[in-house]
Coordinates of C-alpha atoms in Angstrom, one line a residue:
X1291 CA 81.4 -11.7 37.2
X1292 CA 77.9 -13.3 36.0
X1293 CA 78.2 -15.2 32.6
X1294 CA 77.0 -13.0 29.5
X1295 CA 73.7 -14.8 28.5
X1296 CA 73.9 -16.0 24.9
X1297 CA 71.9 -15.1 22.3
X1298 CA 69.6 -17.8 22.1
X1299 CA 68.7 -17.1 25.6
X1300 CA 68.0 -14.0 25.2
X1301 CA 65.9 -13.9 22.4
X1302 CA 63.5 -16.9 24.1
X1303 CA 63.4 -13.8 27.1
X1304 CA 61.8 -11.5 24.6
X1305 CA 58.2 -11.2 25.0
X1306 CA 56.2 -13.1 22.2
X1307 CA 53.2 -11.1 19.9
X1308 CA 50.0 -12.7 20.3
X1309 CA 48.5 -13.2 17.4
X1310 CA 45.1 -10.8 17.4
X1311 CA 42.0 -12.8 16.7
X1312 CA 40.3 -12.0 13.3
X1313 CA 36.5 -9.6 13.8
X1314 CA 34.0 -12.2 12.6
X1315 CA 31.9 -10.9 10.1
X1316 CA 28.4 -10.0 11.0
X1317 CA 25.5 -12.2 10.0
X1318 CA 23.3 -10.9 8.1
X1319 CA 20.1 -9.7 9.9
X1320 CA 16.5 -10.8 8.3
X1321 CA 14.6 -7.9 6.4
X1322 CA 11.7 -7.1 8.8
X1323 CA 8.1 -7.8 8.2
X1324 CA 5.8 -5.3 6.5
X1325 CA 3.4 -4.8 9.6
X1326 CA 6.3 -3.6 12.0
X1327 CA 5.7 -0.4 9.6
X1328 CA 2.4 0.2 11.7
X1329 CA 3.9 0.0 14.6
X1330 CA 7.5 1.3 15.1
X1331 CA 8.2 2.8 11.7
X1332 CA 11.4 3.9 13.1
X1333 CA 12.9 1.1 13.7
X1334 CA 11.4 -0.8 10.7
X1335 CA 13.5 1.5 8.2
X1336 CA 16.6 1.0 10.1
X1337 CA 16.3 -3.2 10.3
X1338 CA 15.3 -2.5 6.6
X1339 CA 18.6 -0.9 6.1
X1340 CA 20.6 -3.4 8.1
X1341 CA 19.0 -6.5 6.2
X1342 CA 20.2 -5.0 2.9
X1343 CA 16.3 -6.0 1.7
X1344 CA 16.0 -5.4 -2.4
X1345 CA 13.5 -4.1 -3.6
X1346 CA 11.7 -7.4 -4.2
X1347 CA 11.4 -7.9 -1.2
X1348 CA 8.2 -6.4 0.0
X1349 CA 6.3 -6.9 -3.1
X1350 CA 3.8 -9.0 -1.7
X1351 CA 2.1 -6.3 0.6
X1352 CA 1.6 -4.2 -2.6
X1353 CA -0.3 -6.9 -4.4
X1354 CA -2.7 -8.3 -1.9
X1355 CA -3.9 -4.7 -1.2
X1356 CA -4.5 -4.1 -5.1
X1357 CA -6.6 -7.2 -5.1
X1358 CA -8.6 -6.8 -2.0
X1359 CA -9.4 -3.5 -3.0
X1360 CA -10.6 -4.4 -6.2
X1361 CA -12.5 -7.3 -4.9
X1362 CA -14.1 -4.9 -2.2
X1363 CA -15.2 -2.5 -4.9
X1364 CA -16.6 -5.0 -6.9
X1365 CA -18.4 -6.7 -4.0
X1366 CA -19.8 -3.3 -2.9
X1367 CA -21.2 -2.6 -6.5
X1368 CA -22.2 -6.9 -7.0
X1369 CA -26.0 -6.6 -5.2
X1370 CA -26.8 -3.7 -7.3
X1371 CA -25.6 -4.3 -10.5
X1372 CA -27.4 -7.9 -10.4
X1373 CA -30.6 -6.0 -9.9
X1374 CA -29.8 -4.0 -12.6
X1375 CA -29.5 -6.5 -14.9
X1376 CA -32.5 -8.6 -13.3
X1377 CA -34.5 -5.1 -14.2
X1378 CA -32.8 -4.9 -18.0
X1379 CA -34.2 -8.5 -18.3
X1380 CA -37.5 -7.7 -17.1
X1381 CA -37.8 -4.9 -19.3
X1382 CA -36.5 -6.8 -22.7
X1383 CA -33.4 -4.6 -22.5
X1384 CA -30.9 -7.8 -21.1
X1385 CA -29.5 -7.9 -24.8
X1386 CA -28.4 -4.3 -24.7
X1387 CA -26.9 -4.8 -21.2
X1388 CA -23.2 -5.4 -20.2
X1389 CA -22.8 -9.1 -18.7
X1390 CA -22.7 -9.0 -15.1
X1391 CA -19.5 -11.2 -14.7
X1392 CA -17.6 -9.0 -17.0
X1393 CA -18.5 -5.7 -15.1
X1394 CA -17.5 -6.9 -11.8
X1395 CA -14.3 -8.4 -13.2
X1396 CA -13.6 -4.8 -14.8
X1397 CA -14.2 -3.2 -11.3
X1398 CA -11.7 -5.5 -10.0
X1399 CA -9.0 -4.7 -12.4
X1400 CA -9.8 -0.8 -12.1
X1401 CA -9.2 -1.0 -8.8
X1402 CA -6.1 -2.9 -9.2
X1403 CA -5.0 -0.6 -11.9
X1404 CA -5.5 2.3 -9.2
X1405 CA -3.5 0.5 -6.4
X1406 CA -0.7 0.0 -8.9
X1407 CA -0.7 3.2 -10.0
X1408 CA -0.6 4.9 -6.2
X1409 CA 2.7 2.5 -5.3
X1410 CA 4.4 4.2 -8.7
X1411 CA 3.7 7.5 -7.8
X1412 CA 4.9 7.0 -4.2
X1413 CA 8.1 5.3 -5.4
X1414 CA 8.7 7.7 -8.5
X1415 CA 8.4 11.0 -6.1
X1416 CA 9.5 9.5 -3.3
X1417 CA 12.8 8.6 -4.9
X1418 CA 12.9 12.4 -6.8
X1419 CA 12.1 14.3 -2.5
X1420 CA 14.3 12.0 -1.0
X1421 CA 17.0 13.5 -3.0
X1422 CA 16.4 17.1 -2.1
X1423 CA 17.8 16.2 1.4
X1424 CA 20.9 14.5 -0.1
X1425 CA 24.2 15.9 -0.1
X1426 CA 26.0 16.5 -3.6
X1427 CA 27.9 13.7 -3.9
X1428 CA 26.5 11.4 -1.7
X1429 CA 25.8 7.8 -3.4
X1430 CA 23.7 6.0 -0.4
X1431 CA 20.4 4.7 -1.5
X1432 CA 17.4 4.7 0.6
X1433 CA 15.0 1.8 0.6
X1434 CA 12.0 4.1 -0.7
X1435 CA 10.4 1.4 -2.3
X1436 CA 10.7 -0.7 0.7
X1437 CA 9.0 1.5 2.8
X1438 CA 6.1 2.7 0.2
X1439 CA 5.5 -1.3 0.1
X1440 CA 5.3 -2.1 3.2
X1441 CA 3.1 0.6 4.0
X1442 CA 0.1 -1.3 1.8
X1443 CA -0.4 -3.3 4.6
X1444 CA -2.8 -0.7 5.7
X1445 CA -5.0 -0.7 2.8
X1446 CA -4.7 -4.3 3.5
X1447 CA -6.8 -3.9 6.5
X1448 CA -9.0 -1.1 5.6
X1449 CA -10.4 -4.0 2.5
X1450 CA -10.9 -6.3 5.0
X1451 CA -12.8 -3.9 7.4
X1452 CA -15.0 -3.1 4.4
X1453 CA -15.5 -6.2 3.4
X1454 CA -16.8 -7.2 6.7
X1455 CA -19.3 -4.2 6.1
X1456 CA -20.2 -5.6 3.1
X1457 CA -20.8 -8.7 4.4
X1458 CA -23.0 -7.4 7.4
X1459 CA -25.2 -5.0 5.3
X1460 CA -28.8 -6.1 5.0
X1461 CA -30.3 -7.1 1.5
X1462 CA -32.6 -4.7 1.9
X1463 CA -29.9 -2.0 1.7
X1464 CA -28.8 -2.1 -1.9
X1465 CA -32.7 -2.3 -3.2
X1466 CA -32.9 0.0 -6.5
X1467 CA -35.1 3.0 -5.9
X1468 CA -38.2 2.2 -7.8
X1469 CA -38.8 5.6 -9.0
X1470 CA -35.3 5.6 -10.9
X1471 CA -35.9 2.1 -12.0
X1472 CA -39.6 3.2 -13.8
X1473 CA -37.8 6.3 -15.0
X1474 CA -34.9 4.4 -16.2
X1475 CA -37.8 2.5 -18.8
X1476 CA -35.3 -0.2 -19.3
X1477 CA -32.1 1.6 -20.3
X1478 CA -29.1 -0.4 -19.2
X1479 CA -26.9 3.1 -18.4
X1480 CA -29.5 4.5 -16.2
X1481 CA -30.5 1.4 -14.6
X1482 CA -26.4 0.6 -13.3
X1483 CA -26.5 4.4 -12.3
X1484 CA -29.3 3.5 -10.2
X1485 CA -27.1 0.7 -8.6
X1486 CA -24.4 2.7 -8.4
X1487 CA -26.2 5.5 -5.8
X1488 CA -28.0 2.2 -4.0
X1489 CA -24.3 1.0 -3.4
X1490 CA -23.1 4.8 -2.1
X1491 CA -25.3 4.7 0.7
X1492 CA -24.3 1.8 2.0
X1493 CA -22.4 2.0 5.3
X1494 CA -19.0 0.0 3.4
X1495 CA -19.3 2.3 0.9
X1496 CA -18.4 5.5 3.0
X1497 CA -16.0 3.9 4.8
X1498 CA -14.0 2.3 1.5
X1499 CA -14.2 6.2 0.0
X1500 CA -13.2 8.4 3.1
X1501 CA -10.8 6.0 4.1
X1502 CA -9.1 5.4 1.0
X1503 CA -8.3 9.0 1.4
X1504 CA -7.0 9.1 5.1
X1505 CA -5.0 5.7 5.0
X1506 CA -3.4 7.2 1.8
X1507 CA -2.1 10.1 4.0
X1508 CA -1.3 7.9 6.8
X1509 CA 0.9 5.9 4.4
X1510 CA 3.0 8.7 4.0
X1511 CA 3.4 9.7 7.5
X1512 CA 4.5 6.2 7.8
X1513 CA 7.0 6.1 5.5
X1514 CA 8.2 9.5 6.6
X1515 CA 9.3 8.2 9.9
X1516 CA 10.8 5.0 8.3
X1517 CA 12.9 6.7 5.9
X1518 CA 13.8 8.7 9.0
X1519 CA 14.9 5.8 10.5
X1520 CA 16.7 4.5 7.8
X1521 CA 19.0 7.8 8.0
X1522 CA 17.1 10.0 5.2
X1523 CA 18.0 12.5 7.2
X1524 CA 16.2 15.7 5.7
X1525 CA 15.2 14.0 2.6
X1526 CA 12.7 11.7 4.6
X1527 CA 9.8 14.1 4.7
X1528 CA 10.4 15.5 1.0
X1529 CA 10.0 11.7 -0.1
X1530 CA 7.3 10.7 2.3
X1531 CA 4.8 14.2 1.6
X1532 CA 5.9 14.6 -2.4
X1533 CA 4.2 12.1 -3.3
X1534 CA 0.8 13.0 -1.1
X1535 CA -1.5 14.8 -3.3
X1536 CA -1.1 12.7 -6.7
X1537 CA -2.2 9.7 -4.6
X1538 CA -4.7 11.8 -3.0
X1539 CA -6.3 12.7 -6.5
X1540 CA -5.9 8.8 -7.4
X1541 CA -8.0 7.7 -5.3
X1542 CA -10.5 10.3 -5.7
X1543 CA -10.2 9.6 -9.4
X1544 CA -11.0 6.2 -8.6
X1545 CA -14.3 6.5 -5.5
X1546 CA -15.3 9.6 -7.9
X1547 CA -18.9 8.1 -9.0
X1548 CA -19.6 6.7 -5.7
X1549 CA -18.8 9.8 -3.9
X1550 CA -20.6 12.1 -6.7
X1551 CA -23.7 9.5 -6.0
X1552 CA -23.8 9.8 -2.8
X1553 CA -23.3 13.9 -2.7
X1554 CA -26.1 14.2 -5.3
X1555 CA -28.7 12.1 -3.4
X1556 CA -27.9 13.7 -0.1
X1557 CA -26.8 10.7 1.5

């Protein structure tokens, strides 16, 4: 009869546990850059999601858009009001008159105000429709901010294009009308109003005003799919469209005495 094995013997015949290797954690992915928004808003909210991005972290977009526009605005209104105030002189009204410097440096900050004042709106209503697709309960936040930022890369390029225009429009172009300027008989007021509708029938001038007002709505399309990317679910819309018409009527508030002198001169 075969010898019993022993014990020891045995147990070394058992099969041995190998030890399971540990999941190495995921490295973080880097937050995406603002333009991708223009071009595969889909996928920018998700990468948005899996960077984990703060809200920090797309502030930049937000503020080079508020100062191009205002230094587009002021540019577009610069020719004119100079004339202006070359025609107050003229007419021994200069002391009477506004300094130049300081209303182009308060066109600037209107504007700025303006751009500031969209991105709340879009972030304040954006946050209040992306909750009417939330579940009760539900705790996940949704980079709203993120995507309203990143979506003033846009205005970004629509300041440029009209600063281009501005550039490119003859000298010629933003000549006060003289019968405005002899009805005027020196009055500061009605000689910057007389700028003003020189300035609205400038090519840049249409094209900062009606496309303030389309790139507004295409931000919100934008951010629409990218908060549908970034799992919004049926909140994404809500947040995206919410906040539509206040930043609609912003900017309107804003281009209103450009597009009121252009209307009432038939330009």
């Amino acid at each position: 009869m075969p010898a019993p094995r022993s014990r020891a013997s045995a147990r070394s015949s058992k099969p041995r546990n190998k030890p399971q290797p540990q999941p190495q954690p995921q490295a973080p992915t880097s937050a995406p850059l603002p333009a991708e928004v223009l071009t595969r808003p889909e996928a920018f909210g998700a990468a948005v999601v899996r960077s984990g991005a703060g809200v920090g972290e797309y502030w930049l977009p937000v503020l080079v858009a508020a100062l191009l526009s205002g230094l587009s605005y002021a540019l577009l209104l610069r020719p004119g009001l100079n004339l202006a105030a070359q025609a107050a002189h003229t007419a021994g009204q200069g002391a009477k008159l506004t300094p130049p410097l300081l209303t182009h440096v308060t066109n600037v900050f209107g504007s700025v105000f303006l751009t500031a004042l969209t991105f709340g709106l879009m972030w304040g209503l954006g946050l209040l429709g992306s909750r009417l697709g939330t579940a009760a309960g539900e705790t996940r936040r949704l980079p709203v901010a993120q995507v309203f930022s990143a979506t003033f890369t846009l205005p970004m390029l629509l300041s440029v294009l009209t600063l281009v225009l501005i550039a490119l429009t003859p000298a010629a172009s933003w000549a006060l009308d003289p019968a405005q300027v002899t009805a005027a008989h020196g009055a500061p007021l009605a000689l910057q109003r007389a700028a003003l509708v020189s300035a609205a029938q400038t090519p840049a001038a249409l094209v900062l005003v009606l496309g303030s007002l389309l790139v507004t709505a295409a931000q919100c399309v934008l951010a629409g799919r990218a908060l549908r990317g970034a799992g919004a679910g049926a909140g994404a819309w809500p947040a995206a469209l919410l906040p539509l018409l206040p930043a609609l009527l912003v900017q309107l508030l804003g281009f209103l005495p450009l597009l009121v002198a252009r209307l009432t001169t038939g330009g």
